[in-house]
Amino acid sequence: MLKHSDIWAAIDALARDSGLTASALARKAGLDPTTFNKSKRITREGKARWPSTESVAKVLDATGANLSRFLGYIENGATTARPAPTIPLIGFAQAGDRGFFDDAGYPLGGGWDEIPFPEIGDPHAYALEISGDSMEPLFRDGDVVIVSPSASVRRGDRVVLRTTEGEVMVKQLARLTAKRIELASINPAHPGRVLATEEVSWLARILWASQ
């Protein structure tokens, strides 16, 4: 008898052996990139959500695999290999939209893409893809920064901040007090900002950047 976990593990194994993440496999198959995200495998009511036969057929076609190979992942236990760890990814332009973060700045919902990234000790860590030139020369268009909402912040840290109005910015923390947050601009062509603490929804530290 096929199990829910076996089917999803087979998809993960097919993605892994094709050199792809589950999100990249979905995209390659012409599906929404979030189709195979772990958050989509269980409904909000806690019920198992199974991949459709159409989705399975599309990933087999996209990878050149046949049904026998797919079933072999299940029958031979090849799917028990642990897939590479991933973290959620969102574009900078989307980060200000509602529905992607909770009040603490943790990733929320199933609309995120995913990228492979080693474990960093923060289950709420996520990746943010930079867009535009407002953060040059440090961060350029297309760079990806890894953000840890659980990491402590201190003066000099590069941070991501979201205001209560939904504005998201990447700055350098110049000063943090009980009443206000002073931010230095990464790009000298843009001014720094001073915000009252009540104007800020959340502040998170950037741990790493791909450049």
mmCIF file of C-alpha atoms in Angstrom:
data_model
loop_
_atom_site.group_PDB
_atom_site.id
_atom_site.type_symbol
_atom_site.label_atom_id
_atom_site.label_comp_id
_atom_site.label_asym_id
_atom_site.label_seq_id
_atom_site.Cartn_x
_atom_site.Cartn_y
_atom_site.Cartn_z
ATOM 1 C CA MET A 1 0.000 0.000 0.000
ATOM 2 C CA LEU A 2 1.372 3.377 -1.018
ATOM 3 C CA LYS A 3 1.822 5.882 1.763
ATOM 4 C CA HIS A 4 1.556 9.656 1.602
ATOM 5 C CA SER A 5 5.119 10.029 2.905
ATOM 6 C CA ASP A 6 6.437 7.522 0.335
ATOM 7 C CA ILE A 7 5.031 9.439 -2.627
ATOM 8 C CA TRP A 8 6.452 12.757 -1.451
ATOM 9 C CA ALA A 9 9.782 11.120 -0.608
ATOM 10 C CA ALA A 10 9.901 9.704 -4.146
ATOM 11 C CA ILE A 11 9.424 13.200 -5.579
ATOM 12 C CA ASP A 12 12.189 14.508 -3.316
ATOM 13 C CA ALA A 13 14.486 11.694 -4.418
ATOM 14 C CA LEU A 14 13.757 12.304 -8.101
ATOM 15 C CA ALA A 15 14.538 15.993 -7.609
ATOM 16 C CA ARG A 16 17.742 15.190 -5.720
ATOM 17 C CA ASP A 17 18.984 12.724 -8.335
ATOM 18 C CA SER A 18 18.233 15.288 -11.041
ATOM 19 C CA GLY A 19 20.329 17.902 -9.237
ATOM 20 C CA LEU A 20 17.280 19.991 -8.364
ATOM 21 C CA THR A 21 15.390 21.191 -5.334
ATOM 22 C CA ALA A 22 11.717 20.286 -5.095
ATOM 23 C CA SER A 23 10.857 23.856 -6.116
ATOM 24 C CA ALA A 24 13.181 23.746 -9.124
ATOM 25 C CA LEU A 25 11.687 20.410 -10.168
ATOM 26 C CA ALA A 26 8.188 21.879 -10.064
ATOM 27 C CA ARG A 27 9.328 24.848 -12.145
ATOM 28 C CA LYS A 28 11.055 22.578 -14.673
ATOM 29 C CA ALA A 29 7.824 20.620 -15.007
ATOM 30 C CA GLY A 30 5.850 23.788 -15.731
ATOM 31 C CA LEU A 31 4.153 23.819 -12.334
ATOM 32 C CA ASP A 32 3.940 26.542 -9.714
ATOM 33 C CA PRO A 33 7.333 26.575 -7.904
ATOM 34 C CA THR A 34 5.592 26.073 -4.560
ATOM 35 C CA THR A 35 3.682 22.944 -5.665
ATOM 36 C CA PHE A 36 6.061 20.548 -3.909
ATOM 37 C CA ASN A 37 6.982 22.727 -0.930
ATOM 38 C CA LYS A 38 6.760 20.915 2.397
ATOM 39 C CA SER A 39 4.164 23.420 3.569
ATOM 40 C CA LYS A 40 1.862 22.263 0.744
ATOM 41 C CA ARG A 41 1.951 18.587 1.750
ATOM 42 C CA ILE A 42 -0.391 19.012 4.688
ATOM 43 C CA THR A 43 -3.573 21.087 4.611
ATOM 44 C CA ARG A 44 -4.346 23.756 7.190
ATOM 45 C CA GLU A 45 -6.710 21.237 8.768
ATOM 46 C CA GLY A 46 -3.815 18.811 9.234
ATOM 47 C CA LYS A 47 -4.920 16.408 6.497
ATOM 48 C CA ALA A 48 -2.488 14.782 4.071
ATOM 49 C CA ARG A 49 -2.364 16.440 0.646
ATOM 50 C CA TRP A 50 -1.307 14.056 -2.132
ATOM 51 C CA PRO A 51 0.387 15.142 -5.363
ATOM 52 C CA SER A 52 -1.890 14.813 -8.367
ATOM 53 C CA THR A 53 -1.248 12.191 -11.030
ATOM 54 C CA GLU A 54 -0.898 15.061 -13.517
ATOM 55 C CA SER A 55 1.896 16.590 -11.412
ATOM 56 C CA VAL A 56 3.720 13.258 -11.207
ATOM 57 C CA ALA A 57 3.370 12.758 -14.961
ATOM 58 C CA LYS A 58 4.777 16.211 -15.639
ATOM 59 C CA VAL A 59 7.862 15.737 -13.436
ATOM 60 C CA LEU A 60 8.554 12.355 -15.010
ATOM 61 C CA ASP A 61 8.383 13.939 -18.447
ATOM 62 C CA ALA A 62 10.541 16.882 -17.378
ATOM 63 C CA THR A 63 13.286 14.655 -15.946
ATOM 64 C CA GLY A 64 13.107 11.929 -18.581
ATOM 65 C CA ALA A 65 12.243 9.355 -15.915
ATOM 66 C CA ASN A 66 9.644 6.651 -16.367
ATOM 67 C CA LEU A 67 7.033 5.319 -13.985
ATOM 68 C CA SER A 68 9.132 2.239 -13.208
ATOM 69 C CA ARG A 69 11.948 4.433 -11.947
ATOM 70 C CA PHE A 70 9.550 6.449 -9.826
ATOM 71 C CA LEU A 71 8.051 3.320 -8.296
ATOM 72 C CA GLY A 72 11.545 1.980 -7.767
ATOM 73 C CA TYR A 73 12.288 4.864 -5.405
ATOM 74 C CA ILE A 74 9.422 3.626 -3.278
ATOM 75 C CA GLU A 75 9.943 -0.137 -3.558
ATOM 76 C CA ASN A 76 13.718 -0.084 -3.050
ATOM 77 C CA GLY A 77 13.720 2.390 -0.179
ATOM 78 C CA ALA A 78 15.896 4.852 -2.102
ATOM 79 C CA THR A 79 13.627 7.630 -0.938
ATOM 80 C CA THR A 80 14.749 7.287 2.654
ATOM 81 C CA ALA A 81 17.875 9.312 1.912
ATOM 82 C CA ARG A 82 17.560 12.690 3.581
ATOM 83 C CA PRO A 83 17.056 15.474 1.033
ATOM 84 C CA ALA A 84 19.354 18.464 1.091
ATOM 85 C CA PRO A 85 18.147 21.083 3.602
ATOM 86 C CA THR A 86 16.364 24.063 2.117
ATOM 87 C CA ILE A 87 15.183 27.449 3.321
ATOM 88 C CA PRO A 88 12.356 29.668 2.047
ATOM 89 C CA LEU A 89 13.171 32.255 -0.627
ATOM 90 C CA ILE A 90 11.282 35.439 -1.441
ATOM 91 C CA GLY A 91 11.959 38.348 -3.758
ATOM 92 C CA PHE A 92 12.666 41.722 -2.184
ATOM 93 C CA ALA A 93 9.691 43.294 -3.939
ATOM 94 C CA GLN A 94 7.322 40.734 -2.392
ATOM 95 C CA ALA A 95 8.659 41.052 1.143
ATOM 96 C CA GLY A 96 6.431 44.019 1.919
ATOM 97 C CA ASP A 97 3.250 42.214 0.886
ATOM 98 C CA ARG A 98 0.887 40.846 3.485
ATOM 99 C CA GLY A 99 0.803 37.112 4.049
ATOM 100 C CA PHE A 100 4.507 36.325 3.847
ATOM 101 C CA PHE A 101 5.546 37.129 7.439
ATOM 102 C CA ASP A 102 3.956 36.903 10.844
ATOM 103 C CA ASP A 103 4.195 39.674 13.437
ATOM 104 C CA ALA A 104 7.606 38.415 14.601
ATOM 105 C CA GLY A 105 9.086 38.491 11.093
ATOM 106 C CA TYR A 106 8.994 34.705 10.655
ATOM 107 C CA PRO A 107 8.185 33.238 7.206
ATOM 108 C CA LEU A 108 4.476 32.515 6.883
ATOM 109 C CA GLY A 109 2.277 30.696 4.372
ATOM 110 C CA GLY A 110 3.006 28.476 1.383
ATOM 111 C CA GLY A 111 3.773 31.109 -1.253
ATOM 112 C CA TRP A 112 7.537 30.917 -0.826
ATOM 113 C CA ASP A 113 10.022 29.335 -3.180
ATOM 114 C CA GLU A 114 12.896 27.284 -1.675
ATOM 115 C CA ILE A 115 16.648 27.051 -2.205
ATOM 116 C CA PRO A 116 19.180 24.557 -0.827
ATOM 117 C CA PHE A 117 21.181 25.895 2.102
ATOM 118 C CA PRO A 118 22.989 24.213 5.030
ATOM 119 C CA GLU A 119 21.420 24.176 8.470
ATOM 120 C CA ILE A 120 22.263 27.384 10.369
ATOM 121 C CA GLY A 121 20.531 26.742 13.666
ATOM 122 C CA ASP A 122 17.509 28.966 13.058
ATOM 123 C CA PRO A 123 14.380 27.156 11.837
ATOM 124 C CA HIS A 124 12.894 30.518 10.837
ATOM 125 C CA ALA A 125 15.807 31.612 8.620
ATOM 126 C CA TYR A 126 14.982 32.570 5.049
ATOM 127 C CA ALA A 127 16.586 33.902 1.878
ATOM 128 C CA LEU A 128 15.842 37.305 0.382
ATOM 129 C CA GLU A 129 16.684 38.043 -3.261
ATOM 130 C CA ILE A 130 17.901 41.610 -3.754
ATOM 131 C CA SER A 131 16.406 43.689 -6.558
ATOM 132 C CA GLY A 132 17.456 47.083 -7.859
ATOM 133 C CA ASP A 133 20.608 49.111 -7.215
ATOM 134 C CA SER A 134 19.718 50.910 -3.975
ATOM 135 C CA MET A 135 22.022 48.627 -1.954
ATOM 136 C CA GLU A 136 25.067 48.806 -4.189
ATOM 137 C CA PRO A 137 27.978 48.384 -4.009
ATOM 138 C CA LEU A 138 27.584 45.867 -1.162
ATOM 139 C CA PHE A 139 24.525 44.036 -2.473
ATOM 140 C CA ARG A 140 23.711 43.978 -6.174
ATOM 141 C CA ASP A 141 20.613 43.057 -8.136
ATOM 142 C CA GLY A 142 20.146 39.289 -7.976
ATOM 143 C CA ASP A 143 22.268 38.714 -4.852
ATOM 144 C CA VAL A 144 20.692 36.513 -2.181
ATOM 145 C CA VAL A 145 21.022 37.314 1.517
ATOM 146 C CA ILE A 146 20.287 34.860 4.316
ATOM 147 C CA VAL A 147 18.256 36.396 7.132
ATOM 148 C CA SER A 148 17.903 35.060 10.694
ATOM 149 C CA PRO A 149 14.937 36.482 12.629
ATOM 150 C CA SER A 150 16.153 34.719 15.796
ATOM 151 C CA ALA A 151 19.702 36.133 15.758
ATOM 152 C CA SER A 152 20.532 38.977 18.125
ATOM 153 C CA VAL A 153 21.402 42.306 16.497
ATOM 154 C CA ARG A 154 23.969 44.898 17.480
ATOM 155 C CA ARG A 155 25.489 48.069 16.135
ATOM 156 C CA GLY A 156 27.178 47.580 12.777
ATOM 157 C CA ASP A 157 25.072 44.582 11.734
ATOM 158 C CA ARG A 158 23.433 44.596 8.326
ATOM 159 C CA VAL A 159 19.737 44.097 8.829
ATOM 160 C CA VAL A 160 16.399 43.718 7.084
ATOM 161 C CA LEU A 161 13.635 45.860 8.540
ATOM 162 C CA ARG A 162 9.919 46.075 7.859
ATOM 163 C CA THR A 163 7.918 49.106 8.905
ATOM 164 C CA THR A 164 4.312 49.045 10.075
ATOM 165 C CA GLU A 165 3.434 50.604 6.694
ATOM 166 C CA GLY A 166 4.849 47.571 4.863
ATOM 167 C CA GLU A 167 8.097 49.141 3.647
ATOM 168 C CA VAL A 168 11.026 46.715 3.637
ATOM 169 C CA MET A 169 14.608 47.939 3.621
ATOM 170 C CA VAL A 170 18.142 46.627 3.994
ATOM 171 C CA LYS A 171 20.358 48.904 6.057
ATOM 172 C CA GLN A 172 23.201 48.899 8.555
ATOM 173 C CA LEU A 173 22.213 49.267 12.190
ATOM 174 C CA ALA A 174 23.795 52.432 13.551
ATOM 175 C CA ARG A 175 22.020 52.673 16.917
ATOM 176 C CA LEU A 176 19.224 50.886 18.711
ATOM 177 C CA THR A 177 17.490 52.273 21.792
ATOM 178 C CA ALA A 178 14.178 51.656 23.517
ATOM 179 C CA LYS A 179 12.592 54.529 21.597
ATOM 180 C CA ARG A 180 14.220 54.647 18.180
ATOM 181 C CA ILE A 181 16.256 52.810 15.551
ATOM 182 C CA GLU A 182 18.949 54.610 13.596
ATOM 183 C CA LEU A 183 19.928 53.092 10.275
ATOM 184 C CA ALA A 184 22.867 53.888 8.014
ATOM 185 C CA SER A 185 22.446 53.470 4.270
ATOM 186 C CA ILE A 186 24.521 50.816 2.529
ATOM 187 C CA ASN A 187 24.548 52.888 -0.655
ATOM 188 C CA PRO A 188 26.105 56.334 -0.042
ATOM 189 C CA ALA A 189 23.767 57.806 -2.657
ATOM 190 C CA HIS A 190 20.789 57.110 -0.392
ATOM 191 C CA PRO A 191 20.127 58.688 3.010
ATOM 192 C CA GLY A 192 19.989 56.859 6.318
ATOM 193 C CA ARG A 193 16.787 56.554 8.295
ATOM 194 C CA VAL A 194 15.698 57.180 11.872
ATOM 195 C CA LEU A 195 12.521 55.399 12.964
ATOM 196 C CA ALA A 196 10.585 55.305 16.197
ATOM 197 C CA THR A 197 10.357 51.753 17.542
ATOM 198 C CA GLU A 198 6.584 51.792 17.203
ATOM 199 C CA GLU A 199 7.028 52.382 13.451
ATOM 200 C CA VAL A 200 8.889 49.071 13.063
ATOM 201 C CA SER A 201 7.158 45.698 12.711
ATOM 202 C CA TRP A 202 10.345 43.657 12.915
ATOM 203 C CA LEU A 203 14.091 43.789 12.497
ATOM 204 C CA ALA A 204 16.249 40.806 11.482
ATOM 205 C CA ARG A 205 19.967 40.278 11.038
ATOM 206 C CA ILE A 206 21.609 39.314 7.736
ATOM 207 C CA LEU A 207 23.985 36.408 8.341
ATOM 208 C CA TRP A 208 25.342 35.712 4.860
ATOM 209 C CA ALA A 209 25.182 36.897 1.260
ATOM 210 C CA SER A 210 25.864 35.231 -2.085
ATOM 211 C CA GLN A 211 27.879 37.595 -4.228
#
